[in-house]
PDB file of C-alpha atoms in Angstrom:
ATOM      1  CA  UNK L   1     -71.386  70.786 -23.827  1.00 46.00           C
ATOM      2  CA  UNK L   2     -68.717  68.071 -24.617  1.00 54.00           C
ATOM      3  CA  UNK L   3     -64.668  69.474 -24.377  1.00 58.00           C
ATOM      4  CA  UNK L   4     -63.566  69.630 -28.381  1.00 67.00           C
ATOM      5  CA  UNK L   5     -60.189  67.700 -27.249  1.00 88.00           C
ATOM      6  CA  UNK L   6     -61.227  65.933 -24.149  1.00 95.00           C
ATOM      7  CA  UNK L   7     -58.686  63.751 -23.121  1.00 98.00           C
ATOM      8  CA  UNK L   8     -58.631  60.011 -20.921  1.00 98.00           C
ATOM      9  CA  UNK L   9     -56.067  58.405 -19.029  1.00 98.00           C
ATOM     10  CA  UNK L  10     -55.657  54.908 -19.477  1.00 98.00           C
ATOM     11  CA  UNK L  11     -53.898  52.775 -16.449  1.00 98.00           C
ATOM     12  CA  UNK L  12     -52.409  49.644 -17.449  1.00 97.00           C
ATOM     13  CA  UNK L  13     -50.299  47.267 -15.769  1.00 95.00           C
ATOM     14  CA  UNK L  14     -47.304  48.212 -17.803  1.00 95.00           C
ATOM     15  CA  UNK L  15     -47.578  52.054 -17.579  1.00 97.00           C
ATOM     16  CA  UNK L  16     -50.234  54.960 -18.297  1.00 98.00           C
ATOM     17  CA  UNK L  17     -51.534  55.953 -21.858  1.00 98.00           C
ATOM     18  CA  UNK L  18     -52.576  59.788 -21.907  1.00 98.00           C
ATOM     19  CA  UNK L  19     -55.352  59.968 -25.377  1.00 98.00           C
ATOM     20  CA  UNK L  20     -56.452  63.302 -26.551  1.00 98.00           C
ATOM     21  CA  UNK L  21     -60.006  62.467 -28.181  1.00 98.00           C
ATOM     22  CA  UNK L  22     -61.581  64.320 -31.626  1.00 97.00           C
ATOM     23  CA  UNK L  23     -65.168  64.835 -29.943  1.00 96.00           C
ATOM     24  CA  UNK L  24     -65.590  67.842 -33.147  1.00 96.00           C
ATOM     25  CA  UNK L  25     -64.332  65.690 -36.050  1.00 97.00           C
ATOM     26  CA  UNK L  26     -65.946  62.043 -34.196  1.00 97.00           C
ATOM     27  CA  UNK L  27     -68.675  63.141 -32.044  1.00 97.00           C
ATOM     28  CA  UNK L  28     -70.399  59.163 -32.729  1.00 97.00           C
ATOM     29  CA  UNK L  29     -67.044  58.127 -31.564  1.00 98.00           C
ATOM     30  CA  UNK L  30     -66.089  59.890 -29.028  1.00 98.00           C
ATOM     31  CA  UNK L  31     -69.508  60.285 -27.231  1.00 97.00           C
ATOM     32  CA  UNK L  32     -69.625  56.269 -27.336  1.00 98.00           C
ATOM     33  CA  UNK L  33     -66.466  55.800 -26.031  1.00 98.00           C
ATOM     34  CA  UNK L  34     -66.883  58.805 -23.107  1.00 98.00           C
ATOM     35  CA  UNK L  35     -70.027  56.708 -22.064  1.00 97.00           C
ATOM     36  CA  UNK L  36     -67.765  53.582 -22.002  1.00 98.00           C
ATOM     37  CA  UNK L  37     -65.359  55.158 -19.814  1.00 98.00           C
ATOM     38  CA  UNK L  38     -67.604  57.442 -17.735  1.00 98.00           C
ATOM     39  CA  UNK L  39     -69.989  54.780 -16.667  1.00 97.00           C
ATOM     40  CA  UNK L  40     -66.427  52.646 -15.739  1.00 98.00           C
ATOM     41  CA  UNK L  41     -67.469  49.833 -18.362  1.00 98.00           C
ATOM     42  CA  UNK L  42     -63.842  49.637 -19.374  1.00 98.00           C
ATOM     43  CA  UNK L  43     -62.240  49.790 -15.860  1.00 98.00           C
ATOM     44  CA  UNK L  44     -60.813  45.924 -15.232  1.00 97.00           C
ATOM     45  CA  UNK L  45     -61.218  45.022 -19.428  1.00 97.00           C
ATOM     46  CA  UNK L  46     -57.517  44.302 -20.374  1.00 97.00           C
ATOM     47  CA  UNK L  47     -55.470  44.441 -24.066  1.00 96.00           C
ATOM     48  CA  UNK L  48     -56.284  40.929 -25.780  1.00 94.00           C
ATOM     49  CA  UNK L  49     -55.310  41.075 -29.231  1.00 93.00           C
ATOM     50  CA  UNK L  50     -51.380  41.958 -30.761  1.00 92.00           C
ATOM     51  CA  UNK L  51     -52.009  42.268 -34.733  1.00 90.00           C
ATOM     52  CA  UNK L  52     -48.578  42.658 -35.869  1.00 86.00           C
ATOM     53  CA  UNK L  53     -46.364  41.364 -38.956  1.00 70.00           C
ATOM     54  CA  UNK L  54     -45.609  37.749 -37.272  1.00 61.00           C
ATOM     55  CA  UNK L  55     -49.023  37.170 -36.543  1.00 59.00           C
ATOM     56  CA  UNK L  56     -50.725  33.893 -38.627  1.00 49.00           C
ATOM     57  CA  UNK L  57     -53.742  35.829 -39.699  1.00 56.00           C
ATOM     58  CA  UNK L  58     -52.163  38.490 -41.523  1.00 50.00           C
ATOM     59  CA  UNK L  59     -50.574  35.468 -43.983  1.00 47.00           C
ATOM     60  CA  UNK L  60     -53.906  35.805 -46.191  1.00 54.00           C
ATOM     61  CA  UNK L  61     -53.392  39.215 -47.299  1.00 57.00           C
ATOM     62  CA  UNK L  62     -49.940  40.752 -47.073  1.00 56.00           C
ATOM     63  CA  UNK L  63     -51.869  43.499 -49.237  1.00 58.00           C
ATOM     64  CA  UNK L  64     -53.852  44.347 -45.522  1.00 67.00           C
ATOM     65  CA  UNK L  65     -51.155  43.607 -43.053  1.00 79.00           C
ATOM     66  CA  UNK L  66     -51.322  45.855 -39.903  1.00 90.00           C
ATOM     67  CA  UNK L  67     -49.950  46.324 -36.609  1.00 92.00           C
ATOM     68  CA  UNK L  68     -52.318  47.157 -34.205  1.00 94.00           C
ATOM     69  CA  UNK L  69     -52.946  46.975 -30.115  1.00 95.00           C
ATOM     70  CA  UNK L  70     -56.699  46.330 -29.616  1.00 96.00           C
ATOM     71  CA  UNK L  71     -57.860  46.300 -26.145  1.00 97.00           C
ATOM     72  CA  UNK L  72     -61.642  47.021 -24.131  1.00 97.00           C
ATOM     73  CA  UNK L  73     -64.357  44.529 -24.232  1.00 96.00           C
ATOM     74  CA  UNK L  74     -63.734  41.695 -26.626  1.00 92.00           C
ATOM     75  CA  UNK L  75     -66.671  40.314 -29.002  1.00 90.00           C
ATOM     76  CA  UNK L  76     -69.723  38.972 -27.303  1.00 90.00           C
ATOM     77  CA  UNK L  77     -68.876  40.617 -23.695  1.00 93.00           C
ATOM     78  CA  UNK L  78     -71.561  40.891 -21.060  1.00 94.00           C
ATOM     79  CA  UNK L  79     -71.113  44.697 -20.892  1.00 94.00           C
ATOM     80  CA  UNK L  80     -70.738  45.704 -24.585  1.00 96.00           C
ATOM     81  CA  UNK L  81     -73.525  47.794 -25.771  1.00 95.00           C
ATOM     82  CA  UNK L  82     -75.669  48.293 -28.951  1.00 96.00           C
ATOM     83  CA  UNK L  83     -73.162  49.226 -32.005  1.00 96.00           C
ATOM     84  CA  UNK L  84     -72.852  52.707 -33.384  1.00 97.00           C
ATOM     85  CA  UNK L  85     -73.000  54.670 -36.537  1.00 97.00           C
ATOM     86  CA  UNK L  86     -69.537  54.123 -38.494  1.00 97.00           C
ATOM     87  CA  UNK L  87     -67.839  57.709 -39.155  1.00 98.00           C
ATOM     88  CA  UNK L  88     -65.217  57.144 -41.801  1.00 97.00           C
ATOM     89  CA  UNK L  89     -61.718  58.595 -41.973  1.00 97.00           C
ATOM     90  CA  UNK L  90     -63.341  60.278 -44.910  1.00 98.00           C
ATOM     91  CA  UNK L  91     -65.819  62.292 -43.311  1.00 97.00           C
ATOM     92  CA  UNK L  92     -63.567  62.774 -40.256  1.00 98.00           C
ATOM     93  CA  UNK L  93     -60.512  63.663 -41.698  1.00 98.00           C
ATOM     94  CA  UNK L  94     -58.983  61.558 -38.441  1.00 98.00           C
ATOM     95  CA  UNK L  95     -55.893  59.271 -39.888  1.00 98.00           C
ATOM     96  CA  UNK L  96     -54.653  55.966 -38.915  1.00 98.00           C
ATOM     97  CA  UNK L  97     -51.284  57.384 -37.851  1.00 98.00           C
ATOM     98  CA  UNK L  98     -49.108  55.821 -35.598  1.00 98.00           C
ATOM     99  CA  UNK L  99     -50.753  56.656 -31.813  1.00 98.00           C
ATOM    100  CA  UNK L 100     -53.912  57.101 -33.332  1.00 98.00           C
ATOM    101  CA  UNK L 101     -57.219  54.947 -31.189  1.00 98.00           C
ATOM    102  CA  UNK L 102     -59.796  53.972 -33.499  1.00 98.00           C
ATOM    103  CA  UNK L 103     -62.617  51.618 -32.770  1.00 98.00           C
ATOM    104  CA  UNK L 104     -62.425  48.364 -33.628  1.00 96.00           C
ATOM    105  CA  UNK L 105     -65.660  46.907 -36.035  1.00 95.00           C
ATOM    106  CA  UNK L 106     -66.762  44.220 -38.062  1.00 92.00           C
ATOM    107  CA  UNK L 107     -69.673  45.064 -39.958  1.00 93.00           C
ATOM    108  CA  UNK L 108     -70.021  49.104 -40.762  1.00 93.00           C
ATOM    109  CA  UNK L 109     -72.410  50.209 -37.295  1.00 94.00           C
ATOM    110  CA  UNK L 110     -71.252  47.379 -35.262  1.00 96.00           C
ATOM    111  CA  UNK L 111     -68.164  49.021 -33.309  1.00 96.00           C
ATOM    112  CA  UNK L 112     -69.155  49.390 -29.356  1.00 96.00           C
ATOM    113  CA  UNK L 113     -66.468  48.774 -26.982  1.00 97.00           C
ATOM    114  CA  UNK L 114     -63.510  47.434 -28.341  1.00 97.00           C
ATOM    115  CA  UNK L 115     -60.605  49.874 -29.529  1.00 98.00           C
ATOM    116  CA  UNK L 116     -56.970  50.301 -30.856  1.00 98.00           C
ATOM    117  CA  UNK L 117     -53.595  51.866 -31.102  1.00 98.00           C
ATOM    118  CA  UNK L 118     -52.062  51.716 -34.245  1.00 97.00           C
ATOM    119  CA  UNK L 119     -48.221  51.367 -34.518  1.00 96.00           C
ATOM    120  CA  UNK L 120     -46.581  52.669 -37.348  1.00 95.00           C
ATOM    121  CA  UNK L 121     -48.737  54.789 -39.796  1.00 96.00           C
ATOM    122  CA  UNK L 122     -51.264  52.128 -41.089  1.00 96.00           C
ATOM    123  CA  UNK L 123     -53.417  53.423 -44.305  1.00 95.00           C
ATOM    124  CA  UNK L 124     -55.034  50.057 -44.423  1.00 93.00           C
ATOM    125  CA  UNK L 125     -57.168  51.493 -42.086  1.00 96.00           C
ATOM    126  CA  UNK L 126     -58.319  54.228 -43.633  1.00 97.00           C
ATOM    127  CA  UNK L 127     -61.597  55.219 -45.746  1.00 97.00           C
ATOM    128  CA  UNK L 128     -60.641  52.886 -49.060  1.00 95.00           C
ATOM    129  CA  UNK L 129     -58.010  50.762 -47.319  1.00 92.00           C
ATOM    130  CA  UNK L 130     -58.014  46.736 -48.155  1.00 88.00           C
ATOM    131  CA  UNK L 131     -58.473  45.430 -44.454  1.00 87.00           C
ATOM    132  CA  UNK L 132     -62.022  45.013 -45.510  1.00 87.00           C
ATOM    133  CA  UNK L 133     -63.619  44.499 -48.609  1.00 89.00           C
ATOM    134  CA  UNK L 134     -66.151  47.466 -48.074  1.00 93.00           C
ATOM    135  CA  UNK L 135     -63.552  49.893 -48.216  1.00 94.00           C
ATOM    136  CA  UNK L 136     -65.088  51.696 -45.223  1.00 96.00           C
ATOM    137  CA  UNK L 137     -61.866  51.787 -42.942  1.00 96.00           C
ATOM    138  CA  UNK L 138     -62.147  52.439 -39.222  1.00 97.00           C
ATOM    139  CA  UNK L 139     -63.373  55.252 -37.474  1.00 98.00           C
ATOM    140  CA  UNK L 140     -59.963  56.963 -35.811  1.00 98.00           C
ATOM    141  CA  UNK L 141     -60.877  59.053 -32.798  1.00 98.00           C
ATOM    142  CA  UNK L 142     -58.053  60.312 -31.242  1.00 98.00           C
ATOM    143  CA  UNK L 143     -54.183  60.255 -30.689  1.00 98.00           C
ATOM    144  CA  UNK L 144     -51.648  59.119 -28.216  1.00 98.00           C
ATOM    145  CA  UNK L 145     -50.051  62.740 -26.000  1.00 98.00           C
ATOM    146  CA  UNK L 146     -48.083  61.135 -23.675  1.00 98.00           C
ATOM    147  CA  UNK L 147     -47.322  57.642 -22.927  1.00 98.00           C
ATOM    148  CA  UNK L 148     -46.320  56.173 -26.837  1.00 98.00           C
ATOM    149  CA  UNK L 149     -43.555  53.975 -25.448  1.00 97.00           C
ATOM    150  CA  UNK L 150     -46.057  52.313 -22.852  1.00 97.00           C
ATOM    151  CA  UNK L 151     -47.921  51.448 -26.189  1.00 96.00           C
ATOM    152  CA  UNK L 152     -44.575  50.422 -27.569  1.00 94.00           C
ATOM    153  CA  UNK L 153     -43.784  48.035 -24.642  1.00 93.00           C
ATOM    154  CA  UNK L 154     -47.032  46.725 -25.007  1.00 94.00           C
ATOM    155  CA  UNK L 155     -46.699  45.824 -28.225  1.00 92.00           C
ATOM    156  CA  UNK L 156     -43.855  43.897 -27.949  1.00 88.00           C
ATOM    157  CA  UNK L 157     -45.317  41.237 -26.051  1.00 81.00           C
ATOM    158  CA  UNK L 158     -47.150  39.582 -28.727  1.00 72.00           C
ATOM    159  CA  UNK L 159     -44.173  37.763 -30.045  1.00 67.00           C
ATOM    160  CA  UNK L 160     -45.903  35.179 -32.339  1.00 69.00           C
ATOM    161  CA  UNK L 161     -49.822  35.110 -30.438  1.00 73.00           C
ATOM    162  CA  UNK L 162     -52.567  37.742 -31.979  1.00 84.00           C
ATOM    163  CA  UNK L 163     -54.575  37.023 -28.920  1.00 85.00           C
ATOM    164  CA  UNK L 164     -52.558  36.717 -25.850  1.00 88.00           C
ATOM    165  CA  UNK L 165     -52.790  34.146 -23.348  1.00 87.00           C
ATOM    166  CA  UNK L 166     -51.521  36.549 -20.846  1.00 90.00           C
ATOM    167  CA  UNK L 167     -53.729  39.524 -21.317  1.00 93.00           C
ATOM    168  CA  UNK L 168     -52.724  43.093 -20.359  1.00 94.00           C
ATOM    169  CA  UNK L 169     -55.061  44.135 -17.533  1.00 96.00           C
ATOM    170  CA  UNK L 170     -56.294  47.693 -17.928  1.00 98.00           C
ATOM    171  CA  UNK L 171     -56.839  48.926 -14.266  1.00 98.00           C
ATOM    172  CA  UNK L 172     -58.637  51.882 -15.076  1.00 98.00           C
ATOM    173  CA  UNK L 173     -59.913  54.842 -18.317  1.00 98.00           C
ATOM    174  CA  UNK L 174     -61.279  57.668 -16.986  1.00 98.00           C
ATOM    175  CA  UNK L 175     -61.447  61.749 -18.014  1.00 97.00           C
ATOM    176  CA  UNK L 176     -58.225  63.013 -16.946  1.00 94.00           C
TER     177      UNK L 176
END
């Protein structure tokens, strides 16, 4: 029987990210990411992607503008694994708060093994935000306990990329 609050430790070149995870309000989630992690999937991946304010991308719809950290396996990776079941912010009741991980999607079912950190509060996100036009939102999972200015260092390395040519090597996530 899966922990109700299990929690990871993420080790990153810049510093260590403590998450607790929702496994009672996101059991899809969590039990997808917790597979990630305990079968070491995510140990050597790296943070690839700064969506913040400056970036290009965000030009198209100031309505939808978010700041964001997204790090794990990128699109098309060897390792990534089948997608799974979106759970909404709706049926979770799990914000996009600022600290908050959340997995990273296109379609609704197609989130595997990419996540992120939101910075600031970002509704957007959320079950009838504008990021996307299905009004789905992301599927939040957890929350930041120790380690928020890490994620705040981290952050401020995107200067004007969204994908960074120096990527953020994540040494190791495991169960902590």
């Amino acid at each position: 029987m899966m922990k109700y609050y299990p929690s990871v430790l993420i080790k990153t070149v810049l510093g260590n990210i403590t998450v607790k995870l929702f496994s009672k309000k996101a059991p899809i989630t969590v039990t997808n990411f917790l597979h990630y992690v305990d079968n070491h999937l995510l140990d050597g991946s790296s943070i690839f992607r700064i969506v913040n304010d400056n970036n290009a991308s965000q030009a198209e719809d100031a309505n939808a503008a978010i700041n964001v950290v997204q790090a794990g396996l990128p699109p098309e990776h060897p390792k990534l694994l089948p997608g799974i079941a979106h759970e909404t912010t709706k049926d979770t009741g799990i914000l996009h708060l600022d600290g908050t991980i959340s997995m990273a999607r296109f379609e609704p079912g197609s989130a595997d093994g990419s996540f992120f950190f939101c910075i600031k509060d970002q509704p957007e996100l959320n079950f009838g935000g504008k990021r996307y036009d299905d009004g789905l939102g992301f599927a939040a999972f957890g929350q930041i306990i120790q380690g928020r200015d890490v994620l705040e260092q981290i952050f401020q390395k995107a200067e004007n990329q969204e994908y960074l040519e120096n990527e953020i090597s994540i040494t190791s996530i495991t169960r902590c």
